[in-house]
XYZ file of C-alpha atoms in Angstrom:
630
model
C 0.000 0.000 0.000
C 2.848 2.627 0.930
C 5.957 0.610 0.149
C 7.637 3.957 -1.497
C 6.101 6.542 0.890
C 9.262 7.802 2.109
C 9.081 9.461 -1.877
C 7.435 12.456 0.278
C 10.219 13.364 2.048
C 11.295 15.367 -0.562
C 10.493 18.790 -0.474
C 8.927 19.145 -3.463
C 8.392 22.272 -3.422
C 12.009 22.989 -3.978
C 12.080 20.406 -6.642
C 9.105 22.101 -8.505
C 9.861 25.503 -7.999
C 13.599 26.095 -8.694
C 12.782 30.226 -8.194
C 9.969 30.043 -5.796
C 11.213 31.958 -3.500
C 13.743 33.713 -5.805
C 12.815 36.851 -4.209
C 13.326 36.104 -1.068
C 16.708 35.005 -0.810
C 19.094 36.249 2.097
C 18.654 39.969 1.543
C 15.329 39.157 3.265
C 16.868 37.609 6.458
C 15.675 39.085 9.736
C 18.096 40.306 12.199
C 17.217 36.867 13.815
C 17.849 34.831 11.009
C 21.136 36.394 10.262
C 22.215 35.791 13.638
C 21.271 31.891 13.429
C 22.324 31.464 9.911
C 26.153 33.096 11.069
C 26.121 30.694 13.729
C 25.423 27.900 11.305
C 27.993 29.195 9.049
C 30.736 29.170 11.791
C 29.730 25.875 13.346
C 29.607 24.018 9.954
C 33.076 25.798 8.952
C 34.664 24.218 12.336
C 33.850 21.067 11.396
C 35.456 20.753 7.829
C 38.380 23.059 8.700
C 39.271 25.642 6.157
C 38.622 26.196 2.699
C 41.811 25.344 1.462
C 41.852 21.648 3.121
C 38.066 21.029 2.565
C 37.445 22.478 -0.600
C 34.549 24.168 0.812
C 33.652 27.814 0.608
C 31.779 29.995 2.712
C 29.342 30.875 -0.115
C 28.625 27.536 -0.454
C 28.133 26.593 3.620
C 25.723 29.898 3.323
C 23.660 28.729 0.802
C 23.292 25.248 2.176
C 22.934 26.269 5.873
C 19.959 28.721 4.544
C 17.977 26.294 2.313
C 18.202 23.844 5.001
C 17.239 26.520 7.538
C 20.301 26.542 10.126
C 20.174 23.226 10.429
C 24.073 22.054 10.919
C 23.276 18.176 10.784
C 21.726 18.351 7.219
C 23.535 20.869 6.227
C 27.117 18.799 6.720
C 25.345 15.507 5.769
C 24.480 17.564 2.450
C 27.475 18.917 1.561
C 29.790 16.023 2.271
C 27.387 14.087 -0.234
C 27.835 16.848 -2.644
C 31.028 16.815 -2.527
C 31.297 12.764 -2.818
C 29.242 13.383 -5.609
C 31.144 16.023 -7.547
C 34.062 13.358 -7.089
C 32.450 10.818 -8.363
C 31.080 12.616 -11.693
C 34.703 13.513 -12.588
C 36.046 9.665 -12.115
C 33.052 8.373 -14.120
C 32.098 11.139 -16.869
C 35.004 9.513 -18.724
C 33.531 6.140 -18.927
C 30.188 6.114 -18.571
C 26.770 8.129 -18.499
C 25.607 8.766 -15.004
C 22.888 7.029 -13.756
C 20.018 7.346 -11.251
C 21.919 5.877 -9.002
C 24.139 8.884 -8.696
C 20.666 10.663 -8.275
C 19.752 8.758 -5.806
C 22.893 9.499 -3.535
C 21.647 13.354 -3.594
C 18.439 11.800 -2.971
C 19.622 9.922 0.041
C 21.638 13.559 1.695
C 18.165 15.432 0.828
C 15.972 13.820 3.199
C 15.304 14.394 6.681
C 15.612 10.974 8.493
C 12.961 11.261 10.785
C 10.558 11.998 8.139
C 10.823 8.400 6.496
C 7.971 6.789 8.513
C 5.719 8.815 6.092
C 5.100 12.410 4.523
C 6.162 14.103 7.574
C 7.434 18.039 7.021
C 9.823 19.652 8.883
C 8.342 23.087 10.538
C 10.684 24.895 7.577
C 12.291 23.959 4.487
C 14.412 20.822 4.812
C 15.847 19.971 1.317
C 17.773 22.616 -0.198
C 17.484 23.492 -4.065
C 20.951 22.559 -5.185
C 20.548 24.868 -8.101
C 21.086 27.519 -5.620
C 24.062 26.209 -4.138
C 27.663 27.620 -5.684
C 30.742 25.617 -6.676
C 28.878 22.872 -6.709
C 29.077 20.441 -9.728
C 25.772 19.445 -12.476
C 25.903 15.595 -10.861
C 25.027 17.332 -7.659
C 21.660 19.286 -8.848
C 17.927 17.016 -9.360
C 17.140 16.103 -12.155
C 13.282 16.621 -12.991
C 10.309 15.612 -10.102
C 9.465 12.586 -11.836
C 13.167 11.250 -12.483
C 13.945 12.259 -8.642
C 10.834 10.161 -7.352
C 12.480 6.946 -9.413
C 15.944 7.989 -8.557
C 14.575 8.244 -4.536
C 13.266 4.099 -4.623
C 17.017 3.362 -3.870
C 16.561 0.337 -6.436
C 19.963 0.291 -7.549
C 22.694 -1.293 -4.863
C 24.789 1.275 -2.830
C 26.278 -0.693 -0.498
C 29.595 1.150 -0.581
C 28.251 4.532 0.142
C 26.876 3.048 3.084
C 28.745 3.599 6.867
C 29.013 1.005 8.779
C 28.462 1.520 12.204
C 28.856 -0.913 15.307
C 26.119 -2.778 16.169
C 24.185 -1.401 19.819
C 23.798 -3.720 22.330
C 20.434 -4.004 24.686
C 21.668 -1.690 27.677
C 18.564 -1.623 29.961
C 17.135 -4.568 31.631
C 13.429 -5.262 30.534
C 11.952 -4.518 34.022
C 14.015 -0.826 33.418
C 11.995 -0.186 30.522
C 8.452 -1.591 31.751
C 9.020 0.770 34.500
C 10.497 4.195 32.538
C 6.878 2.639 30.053
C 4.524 3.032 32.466
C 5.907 6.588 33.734
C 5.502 7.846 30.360
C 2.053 7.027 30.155
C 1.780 9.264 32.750
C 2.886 12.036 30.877
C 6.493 13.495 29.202
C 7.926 16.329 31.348
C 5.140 19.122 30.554
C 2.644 16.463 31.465
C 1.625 15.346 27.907
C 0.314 12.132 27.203
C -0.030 10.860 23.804
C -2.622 9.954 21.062
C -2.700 9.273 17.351
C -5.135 10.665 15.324
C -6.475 9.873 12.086
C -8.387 12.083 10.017
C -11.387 10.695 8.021
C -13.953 11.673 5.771
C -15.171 12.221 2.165
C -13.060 12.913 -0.546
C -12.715 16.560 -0.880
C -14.185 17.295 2.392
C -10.812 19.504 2.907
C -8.963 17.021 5.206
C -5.381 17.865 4.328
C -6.448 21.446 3.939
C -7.460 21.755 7.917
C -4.859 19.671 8.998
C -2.092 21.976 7.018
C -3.746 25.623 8.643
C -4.081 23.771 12.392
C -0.306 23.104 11.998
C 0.135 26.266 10.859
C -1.862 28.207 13.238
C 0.316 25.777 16.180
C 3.196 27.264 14.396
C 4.614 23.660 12.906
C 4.662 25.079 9.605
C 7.108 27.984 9.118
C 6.210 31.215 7.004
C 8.865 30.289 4.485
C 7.748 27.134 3.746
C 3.909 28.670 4.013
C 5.108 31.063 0.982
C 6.697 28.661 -0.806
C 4.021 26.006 -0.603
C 1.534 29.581 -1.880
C 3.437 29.972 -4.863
C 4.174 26.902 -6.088
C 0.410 25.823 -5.934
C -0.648 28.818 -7.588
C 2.155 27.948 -10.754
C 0.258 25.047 -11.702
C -3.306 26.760 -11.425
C -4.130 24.942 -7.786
C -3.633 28.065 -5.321
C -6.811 26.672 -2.681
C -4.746 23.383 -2.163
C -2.043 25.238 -0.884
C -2.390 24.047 2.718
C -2.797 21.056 1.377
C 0.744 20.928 0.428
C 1.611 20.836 3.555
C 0.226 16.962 3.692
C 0.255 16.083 0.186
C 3.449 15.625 -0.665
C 4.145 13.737 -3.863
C 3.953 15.085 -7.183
C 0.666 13.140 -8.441
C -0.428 13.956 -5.236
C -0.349 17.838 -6.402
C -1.145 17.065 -9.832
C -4.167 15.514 -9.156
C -5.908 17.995 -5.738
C -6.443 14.681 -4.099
C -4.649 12.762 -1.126
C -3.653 9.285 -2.464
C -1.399 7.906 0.718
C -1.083 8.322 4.460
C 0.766 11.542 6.107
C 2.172 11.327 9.148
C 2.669 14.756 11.318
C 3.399 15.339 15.316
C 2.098 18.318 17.058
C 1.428 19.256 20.785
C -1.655 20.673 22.615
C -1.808 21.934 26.129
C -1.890 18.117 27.679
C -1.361 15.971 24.995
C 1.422 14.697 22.089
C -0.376 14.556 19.208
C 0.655 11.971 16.173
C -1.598 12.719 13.053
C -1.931 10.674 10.441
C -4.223 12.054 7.087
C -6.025 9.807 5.493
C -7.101 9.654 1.925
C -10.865 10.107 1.522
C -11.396 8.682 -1.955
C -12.630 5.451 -2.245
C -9.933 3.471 -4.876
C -7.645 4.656 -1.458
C -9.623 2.745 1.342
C -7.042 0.034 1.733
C -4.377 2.954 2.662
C -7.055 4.721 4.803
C -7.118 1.401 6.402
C -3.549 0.935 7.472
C -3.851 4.490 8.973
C -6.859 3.788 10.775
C -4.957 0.566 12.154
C -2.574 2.927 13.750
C -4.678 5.509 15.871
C -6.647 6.041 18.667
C -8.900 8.273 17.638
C -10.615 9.507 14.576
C -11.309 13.187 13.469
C -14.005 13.262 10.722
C -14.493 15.889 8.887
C -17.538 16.769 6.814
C -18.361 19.675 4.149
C -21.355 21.678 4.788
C -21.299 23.146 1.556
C -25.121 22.703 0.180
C -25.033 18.969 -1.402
C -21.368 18.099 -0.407
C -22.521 16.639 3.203
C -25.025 14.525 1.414
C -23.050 13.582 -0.780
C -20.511 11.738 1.599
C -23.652 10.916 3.645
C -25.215 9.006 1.153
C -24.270 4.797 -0.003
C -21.123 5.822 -1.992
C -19.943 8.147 0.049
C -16.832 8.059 2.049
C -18.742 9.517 5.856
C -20.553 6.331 6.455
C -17.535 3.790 5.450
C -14.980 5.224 7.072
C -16.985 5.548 10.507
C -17.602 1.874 10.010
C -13.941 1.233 9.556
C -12.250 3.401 12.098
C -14.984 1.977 14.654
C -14.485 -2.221 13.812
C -10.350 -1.403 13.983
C -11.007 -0.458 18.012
C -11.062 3.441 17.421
C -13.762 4.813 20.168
C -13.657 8.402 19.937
C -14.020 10.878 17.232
C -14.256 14.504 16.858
C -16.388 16.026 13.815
C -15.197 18.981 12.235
C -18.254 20.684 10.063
C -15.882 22.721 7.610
C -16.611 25.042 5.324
C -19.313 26.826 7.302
C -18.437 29.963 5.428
C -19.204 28.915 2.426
C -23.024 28.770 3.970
C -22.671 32.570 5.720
C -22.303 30.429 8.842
C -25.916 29.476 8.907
C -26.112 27.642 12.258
C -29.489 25.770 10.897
C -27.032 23.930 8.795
C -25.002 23.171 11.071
C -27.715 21.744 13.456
C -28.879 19.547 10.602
C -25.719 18.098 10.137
C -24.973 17.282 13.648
C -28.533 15.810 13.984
C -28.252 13.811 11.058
C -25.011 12.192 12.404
C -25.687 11.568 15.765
C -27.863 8.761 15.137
C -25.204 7.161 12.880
C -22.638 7.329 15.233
C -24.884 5.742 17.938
C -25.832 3.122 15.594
C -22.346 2.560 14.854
C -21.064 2.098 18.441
C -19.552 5.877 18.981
C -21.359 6.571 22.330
C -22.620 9.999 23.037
C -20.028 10.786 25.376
C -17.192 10.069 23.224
C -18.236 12.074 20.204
C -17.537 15.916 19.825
C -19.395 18.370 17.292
C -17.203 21.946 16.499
C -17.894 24.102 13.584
C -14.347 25.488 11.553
C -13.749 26.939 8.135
C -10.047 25.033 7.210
C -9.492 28.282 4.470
C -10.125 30.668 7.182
C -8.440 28.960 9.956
C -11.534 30.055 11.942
C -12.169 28.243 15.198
C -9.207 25.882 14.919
C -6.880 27.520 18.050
C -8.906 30.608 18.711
C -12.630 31.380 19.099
C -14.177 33.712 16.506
C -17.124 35.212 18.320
C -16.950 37.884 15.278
C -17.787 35.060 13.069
C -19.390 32.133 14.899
C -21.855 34.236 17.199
C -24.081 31.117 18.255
C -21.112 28.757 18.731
C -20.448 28.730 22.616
C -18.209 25.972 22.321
C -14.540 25.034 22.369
C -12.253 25.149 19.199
C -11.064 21.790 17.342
C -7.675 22.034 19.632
C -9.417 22.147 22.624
C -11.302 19.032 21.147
C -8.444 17.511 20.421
C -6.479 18.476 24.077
C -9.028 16.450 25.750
C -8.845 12.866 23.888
C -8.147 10.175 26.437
C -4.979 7.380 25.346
C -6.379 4.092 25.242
C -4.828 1.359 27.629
C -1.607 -0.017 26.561
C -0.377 -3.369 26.543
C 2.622 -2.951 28.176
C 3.331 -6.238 29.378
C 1.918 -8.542 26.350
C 4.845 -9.995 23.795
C 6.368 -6.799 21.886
C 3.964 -6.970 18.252
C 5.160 -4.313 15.410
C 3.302 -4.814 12.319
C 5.211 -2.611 9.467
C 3.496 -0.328 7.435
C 6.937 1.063 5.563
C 9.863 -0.329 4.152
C 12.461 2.218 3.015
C 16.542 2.392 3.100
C 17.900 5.151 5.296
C 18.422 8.367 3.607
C 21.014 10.127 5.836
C 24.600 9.006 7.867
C 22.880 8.653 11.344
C 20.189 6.263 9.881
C 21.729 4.344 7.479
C 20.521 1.438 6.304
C 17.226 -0.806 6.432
C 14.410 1.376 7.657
C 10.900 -0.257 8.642
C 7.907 2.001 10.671
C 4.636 1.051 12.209
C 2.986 1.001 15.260
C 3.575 -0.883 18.673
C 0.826 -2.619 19.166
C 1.894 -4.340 22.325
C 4.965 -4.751 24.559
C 8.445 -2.668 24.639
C 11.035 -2.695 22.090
C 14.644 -1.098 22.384
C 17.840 -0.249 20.631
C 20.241 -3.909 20.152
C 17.526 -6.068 20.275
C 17.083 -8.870 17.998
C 13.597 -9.588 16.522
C 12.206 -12.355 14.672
C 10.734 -11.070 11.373
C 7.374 -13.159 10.245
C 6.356 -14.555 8.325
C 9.712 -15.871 7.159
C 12.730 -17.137 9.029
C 14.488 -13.866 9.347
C 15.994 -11.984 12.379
C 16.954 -8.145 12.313
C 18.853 -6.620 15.223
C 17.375 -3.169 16.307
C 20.256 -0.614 15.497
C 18.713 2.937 15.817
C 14.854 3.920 16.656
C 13.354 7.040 15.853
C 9.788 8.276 17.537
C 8.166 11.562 16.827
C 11.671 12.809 15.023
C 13.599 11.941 17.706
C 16.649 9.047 18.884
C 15.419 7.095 21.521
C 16.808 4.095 23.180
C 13.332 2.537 23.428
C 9.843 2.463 22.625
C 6.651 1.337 24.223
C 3.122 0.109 23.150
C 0.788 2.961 20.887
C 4.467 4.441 19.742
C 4.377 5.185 15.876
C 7.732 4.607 15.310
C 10.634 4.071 13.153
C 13.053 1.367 13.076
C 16.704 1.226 11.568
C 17.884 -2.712 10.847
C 20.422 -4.484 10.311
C 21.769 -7.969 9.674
C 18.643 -8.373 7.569
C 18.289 -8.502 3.616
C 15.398 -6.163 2.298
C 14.011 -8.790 0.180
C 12.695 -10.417 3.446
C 10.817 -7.573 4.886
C 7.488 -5.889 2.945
C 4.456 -4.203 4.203
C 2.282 -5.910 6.437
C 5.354 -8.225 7.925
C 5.608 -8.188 11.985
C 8.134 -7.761 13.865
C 8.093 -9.887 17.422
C 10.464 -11.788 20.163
C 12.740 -14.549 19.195
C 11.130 -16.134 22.231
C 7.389 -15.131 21.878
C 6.244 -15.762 18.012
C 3.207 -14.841 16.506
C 1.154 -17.896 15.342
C 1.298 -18.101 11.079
C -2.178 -19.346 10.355
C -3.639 -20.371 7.035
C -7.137 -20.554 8.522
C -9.607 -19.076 11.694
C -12.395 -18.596 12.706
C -13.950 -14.939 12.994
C -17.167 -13.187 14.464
C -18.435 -11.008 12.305
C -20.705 -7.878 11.593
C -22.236 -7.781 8.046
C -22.578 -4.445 6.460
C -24.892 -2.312 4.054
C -23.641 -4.456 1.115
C -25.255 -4.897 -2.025
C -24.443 -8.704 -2.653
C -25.507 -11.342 0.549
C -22.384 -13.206 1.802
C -22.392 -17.320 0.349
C -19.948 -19.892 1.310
C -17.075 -20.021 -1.116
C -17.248 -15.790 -1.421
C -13.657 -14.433 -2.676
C -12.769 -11.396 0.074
C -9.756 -9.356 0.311
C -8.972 -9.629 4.123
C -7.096 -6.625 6.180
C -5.234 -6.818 9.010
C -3.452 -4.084 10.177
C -1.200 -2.465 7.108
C -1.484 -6.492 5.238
C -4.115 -6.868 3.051
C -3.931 -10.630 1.594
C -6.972 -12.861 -1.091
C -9.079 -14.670 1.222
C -11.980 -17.262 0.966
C -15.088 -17.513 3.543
C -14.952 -21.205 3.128
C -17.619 -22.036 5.986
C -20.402 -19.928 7.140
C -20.946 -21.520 10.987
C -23.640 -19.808 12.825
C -25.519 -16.254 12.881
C -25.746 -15.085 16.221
C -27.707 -12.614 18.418
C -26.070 -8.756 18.115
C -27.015 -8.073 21.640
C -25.866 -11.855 23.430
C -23.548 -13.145 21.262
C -26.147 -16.537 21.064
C -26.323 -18.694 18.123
C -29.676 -18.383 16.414
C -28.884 -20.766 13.372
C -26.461 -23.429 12.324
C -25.206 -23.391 8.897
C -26.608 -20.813 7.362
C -26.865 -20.705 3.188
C -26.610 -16.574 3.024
C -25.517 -13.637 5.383
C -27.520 -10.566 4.652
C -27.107 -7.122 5.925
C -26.398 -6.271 9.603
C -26.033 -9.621 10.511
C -24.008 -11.332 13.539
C -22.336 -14.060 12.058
C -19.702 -16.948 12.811
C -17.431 -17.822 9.886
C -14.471 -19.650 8.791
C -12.074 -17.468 6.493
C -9.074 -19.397 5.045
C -6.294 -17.740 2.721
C -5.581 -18.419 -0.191
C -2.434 -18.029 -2.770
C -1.608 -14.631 -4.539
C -2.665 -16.448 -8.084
C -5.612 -17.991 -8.757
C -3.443 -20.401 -11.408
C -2.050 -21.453 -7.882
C -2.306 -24.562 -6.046
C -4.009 -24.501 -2.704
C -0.953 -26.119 -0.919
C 0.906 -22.274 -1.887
C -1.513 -20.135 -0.061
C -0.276 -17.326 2.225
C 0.373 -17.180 5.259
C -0.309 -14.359 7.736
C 0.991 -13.902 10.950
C -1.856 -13.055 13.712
C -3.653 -13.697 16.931
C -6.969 -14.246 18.498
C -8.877 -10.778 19.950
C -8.899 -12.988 23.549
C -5.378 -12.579 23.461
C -4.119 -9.296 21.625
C -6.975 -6.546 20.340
C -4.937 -4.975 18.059
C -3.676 -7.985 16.473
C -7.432 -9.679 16.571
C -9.560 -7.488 14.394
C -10.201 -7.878 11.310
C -11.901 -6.301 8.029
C -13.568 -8.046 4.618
C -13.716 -6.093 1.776
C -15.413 -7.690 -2.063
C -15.647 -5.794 -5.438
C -14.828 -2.480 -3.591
C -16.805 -2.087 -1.023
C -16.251 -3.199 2.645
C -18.759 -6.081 3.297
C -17.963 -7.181 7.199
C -15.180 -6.524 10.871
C -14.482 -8.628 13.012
C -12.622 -10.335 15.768
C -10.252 -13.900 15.590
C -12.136 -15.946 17.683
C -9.978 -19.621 17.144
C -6.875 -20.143 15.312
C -7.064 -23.334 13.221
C -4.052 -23.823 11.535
């Protein structure tokens, strides 16, 4: 689903717009910025030495250090790859034609590490245009977008670029990191405690456009990057997806005004660490919306009130219904609704009563409970009501603003103490000197993890030993259950890890299974469920061809009782019992080659027990693993 998602840490707007901010190069530099960029200057000139042994000028540590805005890590990592580069150009221009592997070196000193578990931006500009960037050689500048996303798959083998560092041992005893676990759950050092958040709805509903003015408005996004992200939009005719941008990071992405993969983003409220992860709202992109909604919490939907666009998502074929039905069946149990585009109404609060009242029933219906569900009216565009009230605007709105919504979500309970589970949702290689190498990132479903450990990688018969961890952009020797994080391997070929892999203890496996047994809930579905139906089945980021081979029993919503052996046909909103075995990739197959998938009963693990059935499109039943059978 998102094996090349670390594409979108590239900074595309850089990429795109070679002169987008042309005009507002260093002359515009605050006294503030001049200050920190100096400081860069001098710090990143200490560490190569002078210009006569490094072969480095001060123009050209200026121009890096501001594209990558002060930052002295990337700016070294860049211009030691640069350099490299240039080298290598002059050695090889006599032989041969440079490749994309060359690209892909620049490719690899271009992106922010931390940013590889998904389309995370940095609060400014990260990736510098090398066009920019003096004394530099032509090998060193990017080719064109769609030649640097190839180049940026790392296809071709670059083994002797990589640095080899030593390999960490574990350093803290289990019981140490139980302990420092459950202390965090309490809160980091301001108090926060921390949440994922997925955000939901129809396509066009202007997801990625709230999301990129909340982060904004929290000051996550910097006013450079704001401009540039302004200008380049408005180049290719798409100026109101400009905050957008801020999400959408890939080039079709852009091209096309519509969010195609999950982003990943951290921010921070008064009380709580927030991890956000946008979803795509367009249908042919449920099985991505899926994976994201396998690693939150909680949900924030948002809805258009433009007149027709809420009943249009409302409606069968819309996106509303389906993905409350999904988030719900994969254990999420709150959700905040965002009404946007108010303004494009005059605000009229009747509309905004008659979409809460039209929802509230669904919600119910669909196990959200009263308590857990939050209503707050917000125009994304406007950035009205997101961190500050707008009486001016909103005068019959009383209530909080969507981060006040968001401050108050409660962190499920984590499964500390259960066998660490990691199911991966990325593969990637690492794109900078401190994270060389195999990268993988999910979500901790249960247990701890830490640096020097060695897992057992399944299905397969694969271990990987745990050299560096990254969680919310950050090094950190460990991580706990409901961490999104990112892990570097090693000792590991790629070919053995893909999405929807997990990663466990040598000495606590996950069972492989072929075949369960699953309780069910049938949805609105226009074809009844027969034994023998072809399903796609979803657990977690995996998404593997299925059979329901046996239907068992239909059962009673409310008890759980059986109320019929056997049954010929499942209809709609049914409580069912059924067998679901896997089977191989090809239908040209045998049965003896049919996948395996590595997962556990809902008794036993929650996160690793649900499950989802999906036919011809359209999500036909959840679940829980009620008996593993082979």
């Amino acid at each position: 689903m998102s094996r090349h998602r670390f594409i979108k840490n590239i900074n595309i707007d850089d990429e795109l717009e070679d002169d987008a901010l042309s005009d507002g190069g260093e002359a515009d530099l605050s006294p503030e910025q001049q200050v920190q960029l100096d400081t860069a200057v001098a710090q990143v000139r200490s560490i190569f030495g002078s210009e006569d042994t490094s072969g480095i000028s001060n123009a050209q540590i200026r121009d890096a250090a501001w594209e990558f805005y002060f930052d002295v890590e990337q700016t070294v990592d860049w211009l030691l790859a640069a350099k490299k580069e240039e080298k290598a150009s002059r050695t090889s221009s006599k032989t041969k034609k440079p490749s994309s592997s060359q690209f892909t070196s620049a490719a690899t000193s271009r992106a922010a590490p931390a940013a590889a578990t998904s389309r995370t931006a940095s609060p400014a500009p990260a990736k510098p245009n090398t066009s920019k960037i003096t004394g530099l050689s032509p090998a060193a500048a990017p080719p064109d977008q769609r030649q640097f996303d190839i180049a940026a798959l790392n296809l071709d083998d670059d083994t002797e670029s990589m640095v080899e560092h030593p390999i960490p041992k574990v350093t803290l005893a289990r019981e140490k990191v139980l302990a420092d676990a459950r202390l965090a759950l309490e809160g980091d050092n301001q108090g926060r405690k921390s949440v994922s958040l997925v955000v939901i709805g129809h396509v066009d509903a202007g997801k990625s456009t709230l999301m990129g003015r909340l982060l904004y408005e929290l000051g996550k996004v910097g006013e450079k990057k704001r401009i540039a992200n302004e200008r380049a939009s408005e180049k290719i005719g798409k100026s109101s997806f400009s905050w957008a941008w801020e999400l959408d990071g890939t080039l079709e992405e852009r091209e096309r005004g519509v969010t195609m993969d999950i982003a990943l983003q951290n921010f921070q409220t008064p009380s709580r660490n927030v991890t956000l992860l946008d979803a795509p709202g367009h249908r042919d992109f449920i099985p991505n919306m899926i994976s994201g909604a396998s690693q939150a919490d909680c949900a924030l939907l948002v809805v258009d009130a433009s007149t027709g666009e809420f009943e249009a998502g409302f409606q069968r074929g819309g996106q509303t219904k389906e993905h409350l039905l999904l988030v719900r069946s994969l254990g999420v149990s709150q959700v905040v609704v965002a009404v946007n585009k108010l303004d494009q109404v005059n605000w009229d609060d009747s509309r905004y009563t008659e979409i809460v009242e039209d929802l509230r029933p669904f919600l119910l219906q669909s196990g959200f409970l009263p308590s857990k569900t939050k209503f707050v009216p917000v125009s994304a565009m406007m950035g009205i009501n997101l961190n500050k009230r707008a009486k001016e605007s909103i005068q019959w709105y009383e209530g909080p603003t969507l981060v006040d919504l968001i401050d108050q979500l409660d962190p499920p309970i984590r499964l500390l103490d259960a066998p660490l589970r990691i199911p991966i949702s990325n593969v990637f290689k690492g794109q900078t000197s401190l994270s060389a190498g195999l990268g993988v990132s999910g979500r901790v479903c249960s247990g701890v993890v830490q640096v020097g450990e060695r897992l057992r990688v399944l299905p397969g018969d694969e271990s990987a030993i745990v050299r560096r961890k990254n969680h919310s952009h950050e090094a950190v020797p460990w991580a706990a259950a409901g961490a999104n994080v990112t892990l570097y391997l090693s000792g590991i070929d790629p070919i053995h890890l893909s999405v929807g892999i997990v990663l466990c203890p040598q000495s606590d496996l996950v069972p492989l299974v072929t075949k369960f047994v699953a309780q069910v809930i049938t949805f609105d579905m226009e074809i009844p469920i027969t034994a023998g139906a072809i399903i796609e089945l979803f657990h977690q980021s995996s998404n593997v061809p299925a059979t329901i081979s046996k239907l068992l029993a239909t059962l009673d919503r409310s008890t759980a009782t059986v109320i019929k052996q056997h049954p010929r046909v499942l209809g709609k909103h049914v409580s069912a019992k059924i067998e679901v075995t896997l089977r191989s990739s090809s239908m040209n197959e045998p049965a003896s080659q049919a996948m395996v998938i590595p997962l556990e009963t809902f008794e036993v693990n929650k996160d690793m027990g649900r499950i989802l059935l999906r036919r011809g499109g359209e999500t036909i039943a959840a679940g829980q693993i009620t008996i593993q059978l082979i």
